Amino acid sequence: MKKGLIWVFAALMLLTACGQNKENGQGAGYVNITAEQAKEIMDTQEGYIILDTRTQEEYDESHIPGAILIPYDEVTEKAEGVLTDKDQLILVYCRSGRRSKIAAEALVKLGYTNIKEFGGIINWPYETE
């Protein structure tokens, strides 16, 4: 009986963990990564796009070098005109992480396949311009 309860408990924990992964973006078509992981990609890979999803004013104040701007609420209308390769790696950020998640979800719905969302510039310890 105790072994049966342990297995049931273990199965419930596994199911709960899978549900949490979907909520934080894992399995939802894009992947959440840390600022450190994003920086590692920027330092070691080529051919990616850094997408800033804040407002024009926020972007003008400070942004990650090389980032292009598409405000999160304009992604659906503008992405396909600017981001022409739907399989290209796109690193998405905003101020705190809320808008970048919305933008990442919108990109996935548009058919983009290689989206990594890394939260907000407020947690970015590296260079900005």
Backbone as ProteinMPNN parsed JSONL, in Angstrom:
{"seq_chain_A": "MKKGLIWVFAALMLLTACGQNKENGQGAGYVNITAEQAKEIMDTQEGYIILDTRTQEEYDESHIPGAILIPYDEVTEKAEGVLTDKDQLILVYCRSGRRSKIAAEALVKLGYTNIKEFGGIINWPYETE", "coords_chain_A": {"N_chain_A": [[0.82, -1.196, 0.0], [1.896, 1.29, 0.859], [3.938, 1.565, -1.026], [2.434, 1.88, -3.328], [1.195, 4.354, -2.856], [3.425, 5.978, -2.856], [4.233, 5.781, -5.525], [2.011, 6.962, -6.782], [2.18, 9.545, -5.713], [4.693, 10.28, -6.778], [4.085, 10.257, -9.521], [2.18, 12.324, -9.615], [3.795, 14.496, -8.914], [5.512, 14.581, -11.121], [3.696, 15.183, -13.183], [2.824, 17.685, -12.302], [5.212, 19.151, -12.46], [5.608, 19.133, -15.221], [3.466, 20.712, -16.033], [4.236, 23.155, -14.92], [6.47, 23.726, -16.463], [5.293, 24.316, -18.922], [3.903, 26.643, -18.294], [5.97, 28.479, -17.815], [6.955, 28.862, -20.278], [8.454, 26.769, -21.344], [8.017, 24.218, -23.614], [5.962, 25.586, -24.715], [6.523, 26.541, -27.145], [8.511, 28.398, -27.147], [11.588, 29.143, -25.419], [12.552, 29.847, -22.131], [15.354, 31.594, -21.045], [18.28, 32.517, -19.135], [19.732, 35.767, -18.484], [22.475, 35.471, -18.523], [22.781, 33.158, -20.08], [21.785, 34.143, -22.496], [23.716, 36.104, -23.055], [25.948, 34.477, -23.378], [25.234, 33.156, -25.767], [25.254, 35.384, -27.46], [27.952, 35.998, -27.399], [29.179, 33.78, -28.515], [27.918, 32.778, -30.779], [26.6, 33.257, -34.123], [24.378, 34.997, -36.38], [21.977, 35.436, -35.064], [19.109, 37.261, -33.81], [18.541, 40.044, -31.749], [15.812, 40.985, -30.006], [14.135, 43.72, -28.901], [11.367, 44.475, -27.021], [10.149, 46.67, -25.945], [8.943, 50.073, -25.535], [9.428, 52.751, -27.953], [10.542, 54.977, -26.671], [11.702, 53.841, -24.357], [13.587, 52.187, -25.556], [15.194, 54.097, -26.856], [16.307, 55.312, -24.646], [17.986, 53.352, -23.476], [19.454, 50.349, -24.576], [20.217, 46.923, -25.454], [23.219, 46.411, -27.167], [22.982, 46.188, -30.685], [20.372, 45.333, -30.715], [17.12, 45.112, -32.165], [14.1, 46.96, -32.482], [10.816, 46.075, -31.832], [7.926, 46.896, -30.588], [6.083, 45.089, -28.103], [3.302, 45.042, -28.461], [3.048, 45.383, -31.122], [4.08, 43.308, -32.462], [2.635, 41.233, -33.786], [1.696, 42.543, -36.082], [4.047, 43.563, -37.285], [6.221, 41.764, -37.278], [6.65, 39.784, -39.353], [7.442, 41.343, -41.52], [9.867, 42.336, -40.701], [11.346, 40.342, -39.412], [12.341, 38.062, -41.246], [13.166, 35.387, -41.545], [11.834, 32.625, -40.325], [12.974, 30.578, -38.902], [15.242, 31.511, -37.738], [17.364, 32.216, -34.946], [15.983, 34.001, -32.333], [16.417, 36.272, -29.833], [14.674, 37.426, -27.165], [13.677, 40.277, -25.291], [12.519, 42.584, -22.722], [11.569, 45.141, -20.47], [11.093, 44.053, -17.859], [10.332, 41.42, -18.252], [7.692, 40.636, -18.666], [6.409, 41.709, -21.015], [8.106, 40.661, -22.957], [7.578, 37.943, -22.824], [4.928, 37.892, -23.752], [5.378, 38.818, -26.351], [7.053, 36.758, -27.299], [5.275, 34.599, -27.264], [3.475, 35.523, -29.21], [5.138, 35.515, -31.467], [5.602, 32.769, -31.745], [3.003, 31.927, -32.38], [2.854, 33.061, -34.877], [4.447, 31.392, -36.285], [7.209, 31.262, -35.874], [10.17, 29.52, -34.984], [12.41, 29.354, -33.321], [12.781, 30.681, -30.707], [14.032, 32.422, -27.963], [13.493, 33.59, -24.838], [14.588, 36.036, -22.631], [13.883, 37.605, -20.446], [14.104, 40.692, -18.665], [15.638, 43.925, -19.256], [16.262, 45.14, -16.91], [17.483, 43.224, -15.421], [19.812, 42.782, -16.724], [23.156, 42.499, -16.66], [25.146, 43.409, -18.285], [26.739, 45.252, -21.002], [25.054, 48.154, -22.232], [23.551, 50.449, -24.555]], "CA_chain_A": [[0.0, 0.0, 0.0], [2.761, 2.459, 0.921], [4.631, 1.695, -2.311], [1.45, 2.406, -4.272], [1.041, 5.784, -2.587], [4.658, 6.638, -3.284], [4.173, 5.882, -6.987], [0.992, 7.957, -7.117], [2.77, 10.834, -5.368], [5.737, 10.565, -7.762], [3.415, 10.569, -10.786], [1.592, 13.654, -9.478], [4.892, 15.467, -8.936], [5.968, 14.664, -12.496], [2.674, 15.912, -13.931], [2.859, 19.079, -11.857], [6.419, 19.761, -13.018], [5.369, 19.369, -16.653], [2.578, 21.855, -16.133], [5.007, 24.358, -14.631], [7.311, 24.016, -17.617], [4.473, 24.952, -19.943], [3.581, 27.993, -17.855], [7.096, 29.399, -17.918], [7.407, 28.943, -21.65], [8.986, 25.51, -21.817], [6.976, 23.423, -24.236], [4.946, 26.473, -25.282], [7.017, 27.007, -28.418], [9.714, 29.195, -26.937], [12.337, 28.717, -24.244], [13.054, 30.88, -21.226], [16.757, 31.445, -20.667], [18.757, 33.588, -18.265], [20.549, 36.804, -19.123], [23.802, 34.891, -18.701], [22.714, 32.27, -21.241], [21.642, 35.003, -23.674], [25.025, 36.712, -23.299], [26.797, 33.396, -23.906], [24.859, 33.012, -27.175], [25.723, 36.579, -28.167], [29.408, 35.973, -27.455], [29.73, 32.584, -29.165], [27.191, 32.389, -31.977], [26.307, 34.277, -35.13], [23.133, 34.8, -37.09], [20.804, 35.609, -34.198], [18.546, 38.61, -33.7], [18.137, 40.462, -30.407], [14.566, 41.721, -30.175], [13.669, 44.547, -27.781], [9.91, 44.583, -27.184], [9.669, 47.803, -25.16], [8.505, 51.218, -26.335], [10.492, 53.511, -28.614], [11.179, 55.829, -25.663], [12.563, 52.994, -23.526], [14.684, 51.765, -26.418], [16.077, 55.25, -27.054], [16.999, 55.582, -23.382], [19.027, 52.351, -23.288], [19.119, 49.023, -25.111], [21.34, 46.019, -25.656], [23.822, 46.685, -28.476], [22.562, 45.334, -31.784], [18.953, 44.979, -30.621], [16.141, 45.812, -32.987], [12.9, 47.263, -31.707], [9.423, 45.887, -32.233], [7.153, 46.873, -29.348], [5.343, 43.836, -27.945], [1.934, 45.139, -28.961], [3.104, 45.53, -32.578], [4.749, 42.121, -33.003], [1.765, 40.52, -34.725], [1.598, 43.29, -37.327], [5.328, 43.954, -37.886], [7.284, 40.754, -37.232], [6.954, 39.118, -40.62], [8.129, 42.285, -42.391], [11.203, 42.621, -40.18], [11.98, 39.067, -39.071], [11.923, 37.309, -42.424], [13.505, 33.967, -41.427], [11.095, 32.12, -39.159], [13.786, 29.601, -38.173], [16.395, 32.196, -37.163], [17.357, 32.38, -33.494], [15.573, 35.339, -31.894], [16.542, 36.472, -28.393], [13.644, 38.429, -26.894], [13.68, 40.871, -23.96], [11.784, 43.841, -22.522], [12.081, 45.785, -19.26], [11.092, 43.15, -16.705], [10.048, 40.048, -18.663], [6.269, 40.411, -18.977], [6.138, 41.992, -22.434], [8.877, 39.745, -23.808], [6.836, 36.681, -22.861], [3.79, 38.11, -24.652], [5.93, 38.885, -27.702], [7.527, 35.418, -27.664], [4.08, 33.814, -27.577], [2.957, 36.014, -30.49], [6.028, 35.025, -32.509], [5.322, 31.346, -31.924], [1.728, 31.83, -33.106], [3.124, 33.447, -36.264], [5.205, 30.319, -36.914], [8.639, 31.313, -35.589], [10.5, 28.234, -34.373], [13.651, 29.357, -32.543], [12.636, 31.851, -29.851], [14.529, 32.324, -26.591], [13.076, 34.787, -24.092], [15.502, 36.132, -21.484], [13.434, 38.5, -19.392], [14.149, 42.133, -18.771], [16.892, 44.669, -19.239], [16.569, 45.498, -15.522], [18.343, 42.161, -14.893], [20.911, 42.626, -17.68], [24.334, 43.089, -16.02], [26.161, 43.647, -19.306], [26.741, 46.536, -21.696], [23.902, 48.705, -22.944], [23.902, 51.713, -25.223]], "C_chain_A": [[0.868, 1.266, 0.0], [3.5, 2.673, -0.404], [3.693, 2.278, -3.359], [1.257, 3.896, -4.103], [2.267, 6.568, -3.036], [4.648, 6.811, -4.799], [3.151, 6.925, -7.434], [1.541, 9.361, -6.86], [3.831, 11.239, -6.398], [5.128, 10.944, -9.113], [2.796, 11.963, -10.74], [2.657, 14.738, -9.526], [5.391, 15.673, -10.369], [4.974, 15.458, -13.342], [2.662, 17.385, -13.569], [4.065, 19.795, -12.444], [6.238, 20.043, -14.498], [4.465, 20.57, -16.854], [3.315, 23.153, -15.874], [5.899, 24.725, -15.8], [6.509, 24.728, -18.694], [4.161, 26.392, -19.556], [4.753, 28.939, -18.016], [7.698, 29.425, -19.318], [7.976, 27.657, -22.191], [7.842, 24.699, -22.401], [5.89, 24.283, -24.868], [5.407, 27.04, -26.619], [8.207, 27.94, -28.315], [10.347, 28.741, -25.634], [12.736, 29.937, -23.432], [14.508, 30.575, -20.917], [17.132, 32.613, -19.757], [19.507, 34.633, -19.086], [21.945, 36.259, -19.417], [23.833, 33.962, -19.913], [22.576, 33.075, -22.533], [22.994, 35.617, -24.039], [25.999, 35.69, -23.878], [26.509, 33.168, -25.391], [25.411, 34.178, -27.981], [27.239, 36.565, -28.366], [29.964, 34.837, -28.304], [29.048, 32.19, -30.465], [27.028, 33.569, -32.926], [24.922, 34.013, -35.688], [21.876, 34.905, -36.254], [20.315, 37.052, -34.295], [18.222, 38.855, -32.238], [16.922, 41.36, -30.601], [14.162, 42.403, -28.88], [12.185, 44.799, -28.003], [9.312, 45.709, -26.351], [9.175, 48.914, -26.086], [9.709, 51.896, -26.988], [11.252, 54.356, -27.598], [12.128, 55.022, -24.778], [13.797, 52.565, -24.318], [15.695, 52.897, -26.593], [16.888, 55.573, -25.801], [18.181, 54.639, -23.175], [18.556, 51.029, -23.874], [20.394, 48.197, -25.255], [21.911, 46.28, -27.047], [23.381, 45.664, -29.527], [21.094, 44.965, -31.769], [18.13, 45.782, -31.618], [14.872, 45.976, -32.159], [11.638, 46.891, -32.475], [8.645, 45.844, -30.92], [6.228, 45.653, -29.287], [3.95, 43.888, -28.533], [1.873, 45.382, -30.473], [3.715, 44.298, -33.253], [3.894, 41.432, -34.058], [1.72, 41.215, -36.076], [2.945, 43.466, -38.032], [6.353, 42.834, -38.027], [7.64, 40.19, -38.604], [7.641, 40.041, -41.627], [9.564, 42.534, -41.989], [11.998, 41.338, -39.945], [11.601, 38.052, -40.157], [12.21, 35.81, -42.362], [12.865, 33.411, -40.157], [11.851, 31.063, -38.37], [15.025, 30.229, -37.53], [16.245, 32.305, -35.651], [17.02, 33.826, -33.152], [15.611, 35.37, -30.375], [15.655, 37.655, -28.018], [13.757, 38.941, -25.459], [12.801, 42.114, -23.931], [12.386, 44.531, -21.299], [12.19, 44.791, -18.113], [10.802, 41.692, -17.054], [8.6, 39.784, -19.046], [5.993, 40.592, -20.464], [6.911, 41.06, -23.364], [8.211, 38.38, -23.89], [5.642, 36.789, -23.806], [4.284, 38.13, -26.101], [6.401, 37.517, -28.174], [6.347, 34.52, -28.034], [3.495, 34.232, -28.926], [3.821, 35.513, -31.644], [5.783, 33.546, -32.796], [4.024, 31.159, -32.708], [1.883, 32.202, -34.577], [3.976, 32.411, -36.997], [6.71, 30.368, -36.719], [9.001, 30.119, -34.713], [11.682, 28.254, -33.415], [13.705, 30.603, -31.652], [13.172, 31.538, -28.461], [14.24, 33.654, -25.909], [13.943, 34.865, -22.844], [15.152, 37.237, -20.503], [13.643, 39.959, -19.688], [15.525, 42.74, -18.679], [17.251, 45.095, -17.806], [17.454, 44.445, -14.856], [19.551, 41.898, -15.787], [22.161, 43.284, -17.106], [25.432, 43.485, -17.002], [25.957, 45.001, -19.974], [25.368, 46.875, -22.299], [24.368, 49.981, -23.627], [22.677, 52.594, -25.308]], "O_chain_A": [[0.612, 2.199, -0.761], [3.67, 3.806, -0.853], [4.114, 3.084, -4.188], [1.164, 4.629, -5.088], [2.153, 7.687, -3.536], [5.016, 7.872, -5.304], [3.408, 7.686, -8.367], [1.384, 10.257, -7.69], [3.871, 12.388, -6.839], [5.615, 11.862, -9.773], [2.877, 12.708, -11.717], [2.438, 15.792, -10.121], [5.662, 16.802, -10.781], [5.376, 16.313, -14.132], [2.507, 18.24, -14.442], [3.946, 20.94, -12.882], [6.67, 21.089, -14.983], [4.689, 21.366, -17.766], [3.05, 24.155, -16.538], [6.071, 25.906, -16.102], [7.013, 25.662, -19.317], [4.157, 27.273, -20.417], [4.545, 30.111, -18.329], [8.798, 29.937, -19.526], [7.984, 27.464, -23.406], [6.813, 24.514, -21.751], [4.979, 23.748, -25.501], [4.755, 27.926, -27.171], [8.846, 28.237, -29.324], [9.72, 28.04, -24.84], [13.2, 30.937, -23.979], [14.858, 29.447, -20.57], [16.381, 33.58, -19.633], [19.864, 34.396, -20.24], [22.524, 36.565, -20.459], [24.793, 33.974, -20.684], [23.18, 32.73, -23.549], [23.367, 35.643, -25.212], [26.786, 36.012, -24.768], [27.436, 33.004, -26.184], [25.971, 33.983, -29.06], [27.746, 37.057, -29.374], [31.102, 34.916, -28.768], [29.563, 31.338, -31.188], [27.286, 34.719, -32.571], [24.359, 32.936, -35.494], [20.805, 34.496, -36.703], [21.013, 37.935, -34.793], [17.689, 37.976, -31.561], [17.002, 42.381, -31.286], [13.879, 41.741, -27.881], [11.79, 45.285, -29.063], [8.112, 45.712, -26.078], [9.013, 48.701, -27.287], [10.856, 51.644, -26.619], [12.478, 54.442, -27.659], [13.235, 55.472, -24.483], [14.914, 52.581, -23.8], [16.903, 52.683, -26.492], [18.02, 56.049, -25.89], [19.253, 55.069, -22.75], [17.404, 50.634, -23.693], [21.505, 48.723, -25.183], [21.153, 46.362, -28.014], [23.402, 44.455, -29.295], [20.608, 44.344, -32.715], [18.398, 46.955, -31.88], [14.618, 45.2, -31.238], [11.421, 47.328, -33.605], [8.705, 44.841, -30.209], [5.663, 45.24, -30.3], [3.459, 42.884, -29.051], [0.795, 45.564, -31.038], [3.847, 44.259, -34.476], [4.399, 41.084, -35.125], [1.706, 40.55, -37.112], [2.985, 43.513, -39.261], [7.275, 42.954, -38.834], [8.815, 40.132, -38.967], [8.357, 39.558, -42.505], [10.393, 42.899, -42.822], [13.189, 41.273, -40.251], [10.655, 37.281, -39.995], [11.558, 35.035, -43.062], [13.314, 33.701, -39.048], [11.421, 30.684, -37.28], [15.779, 29.537, -36.846], [15.138, 32.466, -35.138], [17.679, 34.757, -33.615], [14.924, 34.594, -29.71], [15.865, 38.766, -28.505], [13.913, 38.157, -24.523], [12.392, 42.63, -24.971], [13.603, 44.502, -21.118], [13.234, 44.687, -17.468], [11.01, 40.812, -16.218], [8.319, 38.781, -19.703], [5.406, 39.715, -21.098], [6.423, 40.708, -24.438], [8.277, 37.726, -24.931], [5.378, 35.866, -24.577], [3.667, 37.521, -26.976], [6.175, 37.151, -29.328], [6.416, 33.769, -29.007], [3.063, 33.379, -29.702], [3.294, 35.128, -32.688], [5.76, 33.126, -33.953], [3.959, 30.318, -33.604], [1.135, 31.717, -35.426], [4.203, 32.538, -38.2], [7.43, 29.587, -37.341], [8.246, 29.744, -33.815], [11.935, 27.25, -32.749], [14.567, 31.465, -31.824], [12.818, 30.526, -27.857], [14.692, 34.708, -26.357], [14.037, 33.901, -22.084], [16.026, 37.751, -19.805], [13.399, 40.425, -20.801], [16.45, 42.161, -18.111], [18.414, 45.38, -17.521], [18.102, 44.725, -13.848], [20.238, 40.891, -15.618], [22.232, 44.513, -17.063], [26.53, 43.856, -16.588], [25.109, 45.791, -19.56], [24.643, 46.012, -22.794], [25.432, 50.52, -23.321], [22.75, 53.704, -25.835]]}, "name": "protein", "num_of_chains": 1, "seq": "MKKGLIWVFAALMLLTACGQNKENGQGAGYVNITAEQAKEIMDTQEGYIILDTRTQEEYDESHIPGAILIPYDEVTEKAEGVLTDKDQLILVYCRSGRRSKIAAEALVKLGYTNIKEFGGIINWPYETE"}
